[in-house]
mmCIF file of C-alpha atoms in Angstrom:
data_model
loop_
_atom_site.group_PDB
_atom_site.id
_atom_site.type_symbol
_atom_site.label_atom_id
_atom_site.label_comp_id
_atom_site.label_asym_id
_atom_site.label_seq_id
_atom_site.Cartn_x
_atom_site.Cartn_y
_atom_site.Cartn_z
ATOM 1 C CA MET A 1 105.259 153.914 14.689
ATOM 2 C CA GLN A 2 101.784 155.165 13.856
ATOM 3 C CA VAL A 3 101.136 158.173 11.622
ATOM 4 C CA TYR A 4 98.206 160.591 11.508
ATOM 5 C CA ILE A 5 97.879 163.045 8.597
ATOM 6 C CA HIS A 6 95.422 165.940 8.818
ATOM 7 C CA ILE A 7 93.694 167.368 5.733
ATOM 8 C CA PRO A 8 92.016 170.647 6.820
ATOM 9 C CA PHE A 9 89.674 171.132 3.860
ATOM 10 C CA CYS A 10 85.911 170.538 3.661
ATOM 11 C CA GLU A 11 83.275 171.162 1.017
ATOM 12 C CA SER A 12 81.138 172.644 3.794
ATOM 13 C CA LYS A 13 81.581 173.102 7.520
ATOM 14 C CA CYS A 14 79.112 171.061 9.564
ATOM 15 C CA PRO A 15 77.542 173.069 12.425
ATOM 16 C CA TYR A 16 78.495 170.477 15.069
ATOM 17 C CA CYS A 17 82.140 170.113 13.990
ATOM 18 C CA ALA A 18 84.949 171.488 16.156
ATOM 19 C CA PHE A 19 87.816 169.955 14.147
ATOM 20 C CA GLY A 20 90.306 172.176 12.361
ATOM 21 C CA SER A 21 88.955 172.564 8.840
ATOM 22 C CA HIS A 22 88.056 175.189 6.248
ATOM 23 C CA SER A 23 85.534 175.287 3.415
ATOM 24 C CA ASP A 24 86.857 178.550 1.925
ATOM 25 C CA LYS A 25 90.613 177.960 1.558
ATOM 26 C CA PHE A 26 90.941 175.423 -1.254
ATOM 27 C CA LYS A 27 93.194 177.841 -3.147
ATOM 28 C CA GLN A 28 95.864 176.926 -0.572
ATOM 29 C CA THR A 29 95.661 173.193 -1.268
ATOM 30 C CA LYS A 30 98.859 173.034 -3.327
ATOM 31 C CA SER A 31 100.943 175.035 -0.859
ATOM 32 C CA TYR A 32 99.517 173.017 2.035
ATOM 33 C CA PHE A 33 100.514 169.699 0.485
ATOM 34 C CA GLN A 34 103.979 171.055 -0.284
ATOM 35 C CA ALA A 35 104.349 171.974 3.402
ATOM 36 C CA LEU A 36 103.011 168.548 4.383
ATOM 37 C CA GLN A 37 105.586 166.839 2.169
ATOM 38 C CA LYS A 38 108.370 168.842 3.813
ATOM 39 C CA GLU A 39 107.212 167.898 7.316
ATOM 40 C CA ILE A 40 106.784 164.205 6.482
ATOM 41 C CA ALA A 41 110.119 163.906 4.646
ATOM 42 C CA THR A 42 111.976 165.516 7.562
ATOM 43 C CA SER A 43 110.255 163.516 10.307
ATOM 44 C CA LEU A 44 110.456 160.105 8.632
ATOM 45 C CA GLN A 45 114.261 160.211 8.621
ATOM 46 C CA LYS A 46 114.120 159.038 12.247
ATOM 47 C CA VAL A 47 111.432 156.381 11.716
ATOM 48 C CA GLU A 48 112.169 152.725 11.000
ATOM 49 C CA LYS A 49 108.699 151.261 10.365
ATOM 50 C CA ILE A 50 105.171 152.620 10.089
ATOM 51 C CA SER A 51 102.522 150.193 11.320
ATOM 52 C CA THR A 52 99.419 152.278 10.626
ATOM 53 C CA VAL A 53 98.472 155.458 8.774
ATOM 54 C CA PHE A 54 95.260 157.420 9.292
ATOM 55 C CA ILE A 55 94.361 160.306 6.979
ATOM 56 C CA GLY A 56 91.659 162.431 8.561
ATOM 57 C CA GLY A 57 90.309 165.923 8.595
ATOM 58 C CA GLY A 58 88.515 167.848 7.481
ATOM 59 C CA THR A 59 87.499 165.833 4.474
ATOM 60 C CA PRO A 60 90.362 164.081 2.653
ATOM 61 C CA SER A 61 88.083 163.253 -0.297
ATOM 62 C CA SER A 62 87.465 166.967 -0.911
ATOM 63 C CA VAL A 63 91.020 167.113 -2.300
ATOM 64 C CA GLY A 64 91.894 165.461 -5.612
ATOM 65 C CA GLY A 65 93.708 162.128 -5.425
ATOM 66 C CA GLU A 66 96.687 163.490 -7.364
ATOM 67 C CA PHE A 67 97.700 165.586 -4.341
ATOM 68 C CA TYR A 68 98.318 162.406 -2.320
ATOM 69 C CA GLU A 69 100.713 160.734 -4.751
ATOM 70 C CA GLU A 70 103.864 162.358 -3.362
ATOM 71 C CA ILE A 71 102.695 161.790 0.223
ATOM 72 C CA PHE A 72 102.453 158.049 -0.379
ATOM 73 C CA ALA A 73 105.773 158.046 -2.235
ATOM 74 C CA LEU A 74 107.375 159.412 0.938
ATOM 75 C CA LEU A 75 105.621 156.885 3.175
ATOM 76 C CA SER A 76 106.114 153.796 0.988
ATOM 77 C CA SER A 77 109.672 152.861 1.976
ATOM 78 C CA LYS A 78 108.776 153.007 5.683
ATOM 79 C CA LEU A 79 105.507 151.072 5.607
ATOM 80 C CA ALA A 80 105.361 147.709 7.348
ATOM 81 C CA LYS A 81 104.324 144.806 5.120
ATOM 82 C CA ASN A 82 100.766 144.620 6.442
ATOM 83 C CA ALA A 83 100.338 148.273 7.395
ATOM 84 C CA GLU A 84 96.754 149.424 7.903
ATOM 85 C CA ILE A 85 96.167 152.616 5.888
ATOM 86 C CA SER A 86 92.872 154.364 6.621
ATOM 87 C CA CYS A 87 91.388 157.418 4.955
ATOM 88 C CA GLU A 88 88.255 159.393 5.745
ATOM 89 C CA ALA A 89 85.823 160.410 3.017
ATOM 90 C CA ASN A 90 82.446 162.044 2.516
ATOM 91 C CA PRO A 91 79.809 160.401 0.303
ATOM 92 C CA ASN A 92 79.378 163.438 -1.952
ATOM 93 C CA SER A 93 83.079 163.845 -2.819
ATOM 94 C CA ALA A 94 84.395 160.263 -2.858
ATOM 95 C CA ASN A 95 83.845 159.657 -6.569
ATOM 96 C CA GLN A 96 85.127 156.656 -8.483
ATOM 97 C CA LYS A 97 88.340 158.334 -9.682
ATOM 98 C CA TRP A 98 89.230 159.454 -6.150
ATOM 99 C CA LEU A 99 88.525 156.018 -4.674
ATOM 100 C CA GLU A 100 90.541 154.272 -7.399
ATOM 101 C CA ASN A 101 93.485 156.623 -6.850
ATOM 102 C CA MET A 102 93.508 156.114 -3.085
ATOM 103 C CA ARG A 103 93.310 152.364 -3.472
ATOM 104 C CA LYS A 104 96.171 152.472 -5.989
ATOM 105 C CA PHE A 105 98.280 154.477 -3.534
ATOM 106 C CA GLY A 106 97.782 151.803 -0.858
ATOM 107 C CA VAL A 107 94.765 152.855 1.209
ATOM 108 C CA ASN A 108 93.136 149.631 2.446
ATOM 109 C CA ARG A 109 90.549 151.002 4.870
ATOM 110 C CA ILE A 110 87.998 153.685 3.977
ATOM 111 C CA SER A 111 85.859 155.562 6.501
ATOM 112 C CA PHE A 112 82.729 157.406 5.341
ATOM 113 C CA GLY A 113 81.202 160.301 7.276
ATOM 114 C CA VAL A 114 77.582 159.320 6.691
ATOM 115 C CA GLN A 115 76.068 160.351 10.073
ATOM 116 C CA SER A 116 72.528 159.334 9.069
ATOM 117 C CA PHE A 117 70.310 157.781 6.406
ATOM 118 C CA ASP A 118 67.352 159.935 7.422
ATOM 119 C CA GLU A 119 66.831 162.998 5.215
ATOM 120 C CA LYS A 120 65.470 165.239 7.995
ATOM 121 C CA LYS A 121 68.294 164.278 10.331
ATOM 122 C CA LEU A 122 70.883 164.883 7.607
ATOM 123 C CA LYS A 123 69.457 168.352 7.030
ATOM 124 C CA MET A 124 69.433 169.139 10.764
ATOM 125 C CA LEU A 125 73.109 168.092 10.998
ATOM 126 C CA GLY A 126 74.049 170.296 8.055
ATOM 127 C CA ARG A 127 75.136 167.385 5.870
ATOM 128 C CA ILE A 128 75.190 168.048 2.128
ATOM 129 C CA HIS A 129 74.641 164.481 0.923
ATOM 130 C CA SER A 130 71.434 162.472 0.711
ATOM 131 C CA LYS A 131 70.566 158.997 1.925
ATOM 132 C CA GLN A 132 70.955 157.587 -1.592
ATOM 133 C CA THR A 133 74.268 159.383 -2.169
ATOM 134 C CA ALA A 134 75.634 157.686 0.948
ATOM 135 C CA ILE A 135 74.433 154.242 -0.103
ATOM 136 C CA ASN A 136 75.847 154.745 -3.609
ATOM 137 C CA ALA A 137 79.246 155.818 -2.232
ATOM 138 C CA LEU A 138 79.487 152.782 0.051
ATOM 139 C CA ASN A 139 78.592 150.440 -2.801
ATOM 140 C CA LEU A 140 81.064 152.191 -5.114
ATOM 141 C CA ALA A 141 83.867 151.706 -2.587
ATOM 142 C CA LYS A 142 83.129 147.966 -2.587
ATOM 143 C CA GLU A 143 83.111 147.884 -6.394
ATOM 144 C CA VAL A 144 86.502 149.627 -6.481
ATOM 145 C CA GLY A 145 87.858 146.883 -4.219
ATOM 146 C CA PHE A 146 87.696 148.162 -0.643
ATOM 147 C CA LYS A 147 86.874 145.354 1.773
ATOM 148 C CA ASN A 148 87.589 147.219 5.011
ATOM 149 C CA ILE A 149 84.870 149.892 5.212
ATOM 150 C CA ASN A 150 83.647 151.998 8.124
ATOM 151 C CA LEU A 151 80.755 154.401 8.305
ATOM 152 C CA ASP A 152 80.195 157.053 10.964
ATOM 153 C CA ILE A 153 76.696 157.482 12.304
ATOM 154 C CA MET A 154 75.401 160.000 14.818
ATOM 155 C CA TYR A 155 72.749 159.583 17.493
ATOM 156 C CA GLY A 156 71.533 161.593 20.457
ATOM 157 C CA THR A 157 69.808 164.222 18.308
ATOM 158 C CA LYS A 158 66.333 165.608 19.007
ATOM 159 C CA LEU A 159 64.995 163.618 16.034
ATOM 160 C CA ASP A 160 66.171 160.237 17.279
ATOM 161 C CA THR A 161 63.549 157.668 18.239
ATOM 162 C CA LYS A 162 63.633 153.902 18.364
ATOM 163 C CA LYS A 163 61.724 153.828 15.066
ATOM 164 C CA LEU A 164 64.204 156.166 13.339
ATOM 165 C CA LEU A 165 67.211 154.192 14.603
ATOM 166 C CA GLU A 166 65.575 150.937 13.476
ATOM 167 C CA SER A 167 65.217 152.352 9.947
ATOM 168 C CA GLU A 168 68.928 153.330 9.937
ATOM 169 C CA LEU A 169 69.958 149.926 11.261
ATOM 170 C CA LYS A 170 67.944 148.169 8.556
ATOM 171 C CA ILE A 171 69.908 150.015 5.864
ATOM 172 C CA ILE A 172 73.209 149.277 7.634
ATOM 173 C CA SER A 173 72.343 145.564 7.792
ATOM 174 C CA ASN A 174 72.092 145.454 3.990
ATOM 175 C CA LEU A 175 75.355 147.283 3.264
ATOM 176 C CA LYS A 176 77.725 144.381 4.002
ATOM 177 C CA ILE A 177 80.405 146.509 5.636
ATOM 178 C CA ASN A 178 82.544 145.533 8.632
ATOM 179 C CA HIS A 179 82.769 148.573 10.924
ATOM 180 C CA ILE A 180 80.534 151.231 12.467
ATOM 181 C CA SER A 181 81.548 154.294 14.483
ATOM 182 C CA ALA A 182 78.532 155.610 16.406
ATOM 183 C CA TYR A 183 78.921 159.010 18.049
ATOM 184 C CA SER A 184 76.509 160.896 20.275
ATOM 185 C CA LEU A 185 75.912 164.479 19.161
ATOM 186 C CA MET A 186 78.113 166.880 21.124
ATOM 187 C CA LEU A 187 77.426 170.611 21.430
ATOM 188 C CA GLU A 188 81.025 171.785 21.112
ATOM 189 C CA ASP A 189 82.437 175.227 21.900
ATOM 190 C CA ASN A 190 83.174 177.458 18.899
ATOM 191 C CA THR A 191 80.548 175.761 16.725
ATOM 192 C CA PRO A 192 77.109 176.973 15.571
ATOM 193 C CA PHE A 193 75.549 174.183 17.651
ATOM 194 C CA LYS A 194 77.071 175.434 20.917
ATOM 195 C CA ALA A 195 74.383 175.793 23.629
ATOM 196 C CA LYS A 196 71.585 174.724 21.248
ATOM 197 C CA PHE A 197 70.348 172.238 23.820
ATOM 198 C CA LYS A 198 67.040 171.640 22.007
ATOM 199 C CA LEU A 199 68.966 169.848 19.232
ATOM 200 C CA LYS A 200 70.274 167.158 21.595
ATOM 201 C CA LYS A 201 68.484 164.260 23.254
ATOM 202 C CA ASP A 202 70.245 162.452 26.090
ATOM 203 C CA SER A 203 68.642 159.027 26.230
ATOM 204 C CA PRO A 204 70.611 156.171 27.814
ATOM 205 C CA SER A 205 67.882 153.760 26.746
ATOM 206 C CA LEU A 206 68.211 154.741 23.065
ATOM 207 C CA ALA A 207 72.015 154.525 23.293
ATOM 208 C CA LYS A 208 71.756 151.039 24.798
ATOM 209 C CA PHE A 209 69.217 150.051 22.129
ATOM 210 C CA LEU A 210 71.600 151.177 19.382
ATOM 211 C CA ILE A 211 74.561 149.321 20.930
ATOM 212 C CA ASN A 212 72.591 146.090 21.398
ATOM 213 C CA SER A 213 71.159 146.322 17.886
ATOM 214 C CA LEU A 214 74.579 146.832 16.298
ATOM 215 C CA GLU A 215 75.928 143.850 18.213
ATOM 216 C CA SER A 216 72.972 141.735 17.060
ATOM 217 C CA LEU A 217 73.943 142.656 13.480
ATOM 218 C CA GLY A 218 77.442 141.301 14.128
ATOM 219 C CA PHE A 219 79.187 144.582 14.949
ATOM 220 C CA LYS A 220 80.821 143.711 18.269
ATOM 221 C CA GLN A 221 81.522 146.747 20.444
ATOM 222 C CA TYR A 222 85.222 147.125 21.243
ATOM 223 C CA GLU A 223 85.243 150.801 22.293
ATOM 224 C CA ILE A 224 82.595 153.207 23.500
ATOM 225 C CA SER A 225 81.894 154.424 19.939
ATOM 226 C CA ASN A 226 83.303 151.647 17.745
ATOM 227 C CA PHE A 227 81.897 148.354 16.536
ATOM 228 C CA GLY A 228 83.039 145.576 14.219
ATOM 229 C CA LYS A 229 86.474 144.711 12.860
ATOM 230 C CA PRO A 230 88.847 146.727 15.077
ATOM 231 C CA CYS A 231 90.758 149.641 13.583
ATOM 232 C CA LYS A 232 94.424 148.956 14.401
ATOM 233 C CA HIS A 233 95.292 152.649 14.324
ATOM 234 C CA ASN A 234 92.668 153.613 16.901
ATOM 235 C CA LEU A 235 93.590 150.641 19.085
ATOM 236 C CA GLY A 236 97.081 152.115 19.113
ATOM 237 C CA TYR A 237 95.755 155.388 20.510
ATOM 238 C CA TRP A 238 93.829 153.602 23.238
ATOM 239 C CA SER A 239 96.888 151.495 24.087
ATOM 240 C CA LYS A 240 98.906 154.720 24.491
ATOM 241 C CA LYS A 241 101.307 153.908 21.655
ATOM 242 C CA ASP A 242 103.461 156.706 20.270
ATOM 243 C CA TYR A 243 102.353 158.332 17.034
ATOM 244 C CA LEU A 244 103.404 161.157 14.734
ATOM 245 C CA GLY A 245 100.907 163.842 13.748
ATOM 246 C CA PHE A 246 101.461 165.607 10.414
ATOM 247 C CA GLY A 247 99.675 168.696 9.144
ATOM 248 C CA ALA A 248 98.026 171.770 10.613
ATOM 249 C CA TYR A 249 95.915 171.080 13.728
ATOM 250 C CA SER A 250 97.568 167.667 14.208
ATOM 251 C CA VAL A 251 98.848 166.229 17.475
ATOM 252 C CA GLY A 252 101.439 163.529 18.166
ATOM 253 C CA THR A 253 102.988 161.880 21.203
ATOM 254 C CA LEU A 254 106.423 160.477 21.945
ATOM 255 C CA GLY A 255 107.047 159.140 25.431
ATOM 256 C CA ASN A 256 106.122 161.792 27.977
ATOM 257 C CA GLN A 257 105.799 164.589 25.417
ATOM 258 C CA ARG A 258 102.912 165.721 23.243
ATOM 259 C CA PHE A 259 103.555 167.729 20.076
ATOM 260 C CA TYR A 260 101.091 170.212 18.593
ATOM 261 C CA SER A 261 101.258 171.556 15.055
ATOM 262 C CA PRO A 262 100.041 175.129 14.450
ATOM 263 C CA SER A 263 96.268 175.489 14.624
ATOM 264 C CA ASN A 264 96.411 178.069 11.854
ATOM 265 C CA LEU A 265 96.636 177.131 8.194
ATOM 266 C CA ASP A 266 98.846 180.047 7.086
ATOM 267 C CA GLU A 267 101.178 179.602 10.021
ATOM 268 C CA TYR A 268 101.606 175.904 9.258
ATOM 269 C CA ILE A 269 102.278 176.502 5.552
ATOM 270 C CA ALA A 270 104.917 179.118 6.436
ATOM 271 C CA ASN A 271 106.729 176.721 8.783
ATOM 272 C CA PRO A 272 105.485 173.107 8.830
ATOM 273 C CA LEU A 273 108.272 171.958 11.157
ATOM 274 C CA GLN A 274 107.313 174.067 14.168
ATOM 275 C CA LYS A 275 105.730 172.265 17.111
ATOM 276 C CA ARG A 276 104.470 173.319 20.502
ATOM 277 C CA VAL A 277 105.666 170.799 23.091
ATOM 278 C CA GLU A 278 103.721 169.760 26.176
ATOM 279 C CA ASN A 279 105.528 167.786 28.853
ATOM 280 C CA LEU A 280 103.207 165.207 30.407
ATOM 281 C CA SER A 281 103.543 164.433 34.089
ATOM 282 C CA LYS A 282 103.401 160.880 35.403
ATOM 283 C CA ASN A 283 99.912 161.643 36.726
ATOM 284 C CA ASP A 284 98.789 162.997 33.331
ATOM 285 C CA ARG A 285 99.916 159.822 31.629
ATOM 286 C CA ILE A 286 98.324 157.395 34.087
ATOM 287 C CA CYS A 287 95.026 159.312 34.011
ATOM 288 C CA GLU A 288 94.977 159.125 30.205
ATOM 289 C CA TYR A 289 95.980 155.471 30.328
ATOM 290 C CA ILE A 290 93.080 154.622 32.654
ATOM 291 C CA PHE A 291 90.561 156.723 30.723
ATOM 292 C CA LEU A 292 91.480 155.247 27.329
ATOM 293 C CA GLY A 293 91.832 151.698 28.589
ATOM 294 C CA LEU A 294 88.446 151.605 30.282
ATOM 295 C CA ARG A 295 86.571 152.995 27.282
ATOM 296 C CA SER A 296 87.900 150.190 25.077
ATOM 297 C CA LYS A 297 88.700 146.493 25.047
ATOM 298 C CA VAL A 298 92.342 147.375 25.791
ATOM 299 C CA GLY A 299 91.654 147.505 29.531
ATOM 300 C CA VAL A 300 94.032 148.620 32.281
ATOM 301 C CA LYS A 301 97.016 146.686 33.601
ATOM 302 C CA LEU A 302 96.808 146.373 37.402
ATOM 303 C CA ALA A 303 100.592 146.644 37.713
ATOM 304 C CA ASN A 304 100.343 150.258 36.463
ATOM 305 C CA LEU A 305 98.067 151.364 39.314
ATOM 306 C CA ASN A 306 99.047 152.699 42.724
ATOM 307 C CA ASN A 307 97.806 151.329 46.072
ATOM 308 C CA GLU A 308 94.941 153.822 46.383
ATOM 309 C CA GLN A 309 93.734 152.990 42.869
ATOM 310 C CA LEU A 310 94.013 149.259 43.568
ATOM 311 C CA GLU A 311 91.759 149.693 46.625
ATOM 312 C CA LYS A 312 89.187 151.418 44.436
ATOM 313 C CA VAL A 313 89.484 148.566 41.920
ATOM 314 C CA GLN A 314 88.270 146.168 44.610
ATOM 315 C CA ILE A 315 85.191 148.325 45.197
ATOM 316 C CA LEU A 316 84.432 148.333 41.461
ATOM 317 C CA LEU A 317 84.960 144.571 41.222
ATOM 318 C CA LYS A 318 82.576 143.896 44.104
ATOM 319 C CA SER A 319 79.895 146.076 42.501
ATOM 320 C CA LYS A 320 80.538 144.317 39.152
ATOM 321 C CA LYS A 321 81.252 147.593 37.335
ATOM 322 C CA ILE A 322 84.455 146.015 36.004
ATOM 323 C CA TYR A 323 85.945 142.548 35.699
ATOM 324 C CA GLN A 324 89.485 141.200 35.998
ATOM 325 C CA LYS A 325 91.333 138.900 33.613
ATOM 326 C CA ASN A 326 95.029 138.093 33.163
ATOM 327 C CA GLY A 327 96.211 140.945 35.377
ATOM 328 C CA ARG A 328 94.008 143.549 33.709
ATOM 329 C CA ILE A 329 90.676 145.151 34.490
ATOM 330 C CA PHE A 330 87.998 145.727 31.866
ATOM 331 C CA ASN A 331 84.832 147.753 31.752
ATOM 332 C CA THR A 332 81.495 145.941 31.655
ATOM 333 C CA ASN A 333 79.633 148.982 30.289
ATOM 334 C CA PHE A 334 81.542 151.440 28.097
ATOM 335 C CA LEU A 335 78.797 154.038 28.566
ATOM 336 C CA LEU A 336 79.978 154.365 32.183
ATOM 337 C CA SER A 337 83.673 154.669 31.314
ATOM 338 C CA ASP A 338 83.957 158.352 32.242
ATOM 339 C CA GLU A 339 82.442 157.846 35.688
ATOM 340 C CA ILE A 340 84.586 154.790 36.415
ATOM 341 C CA SER A 341 87.758 156.554 35.254
ATOM 342 C CA LEU A 342 87.011 159.583 37.413
ATOM 343 C CA PHE A 343 86.435 157.316 40.412
ATOM 344 C CA LEU A 344 89.804 155.639 39.920
ATOM 345 C CA THR A 345 91.791 158.822 39.291
#
């Protein structure tokens, strides 16, 4: 079983972020973690082994390491021997004490929300750290003992040029880390960036340049936005494995059901065990399976497709949009995954 834990606190709310998080409710941290402990303790009674854990948010590093001690105490007896335990962090809040605590608790993969090493771009994105703060945090994580390190970067902004991306890539090449997540800026609903089209630059050529450059640095693309040593937890999502979601705003899946925690902090704290259940139809599940498989190296098993979809597969094979190997089809260009998935479904 895989586990996702949501920490809905942030030092500041980025204007592009649509995730469930708050920068003004830290006074509820203690009560939130008490509710989280109750939910985890209750749910884990039915779990035999946990293969991966991912702590996301929000910003997990905005909360002191001491709050996580009881969480890991609850998880410890269920963890598989070589469980991958990932935790997100921001450069400005992941200090040495926090990093040492998380490593002591068992976190073996750290993911930094850097987004950029360009000061103007950082300011435009509403980030509150500097280029040097980010570099220092990444180096500190290595000094503390983390060997499995990811950094998030963002492209597709109005400021992006080949020259700017080259300067970011040069810094990345010197960091000696093993994973990059590269996301195109999205103008999400219910965010300050919604409909601010002048902030975004859609450039397939720049996206392709970034992908090719990352691969030339040794970060092999294995999903539309991910490069380097694969994250086992995320591969589980793309393979449609079941997972438990803990915390406000979290989501989990078991078989043909999806479970939603309250998307309200007070409501979750009052009753952390309540879940809204969505029953997934066979069509829902196959559409998700195709979409996730074709945007990653997981691929799609031909035996799971119906006759109409198999006919469309032949069209895609002839046009060399996909390739076939060992009874599965794989995408040749992850940037076209949405179009290919829509064609098949």
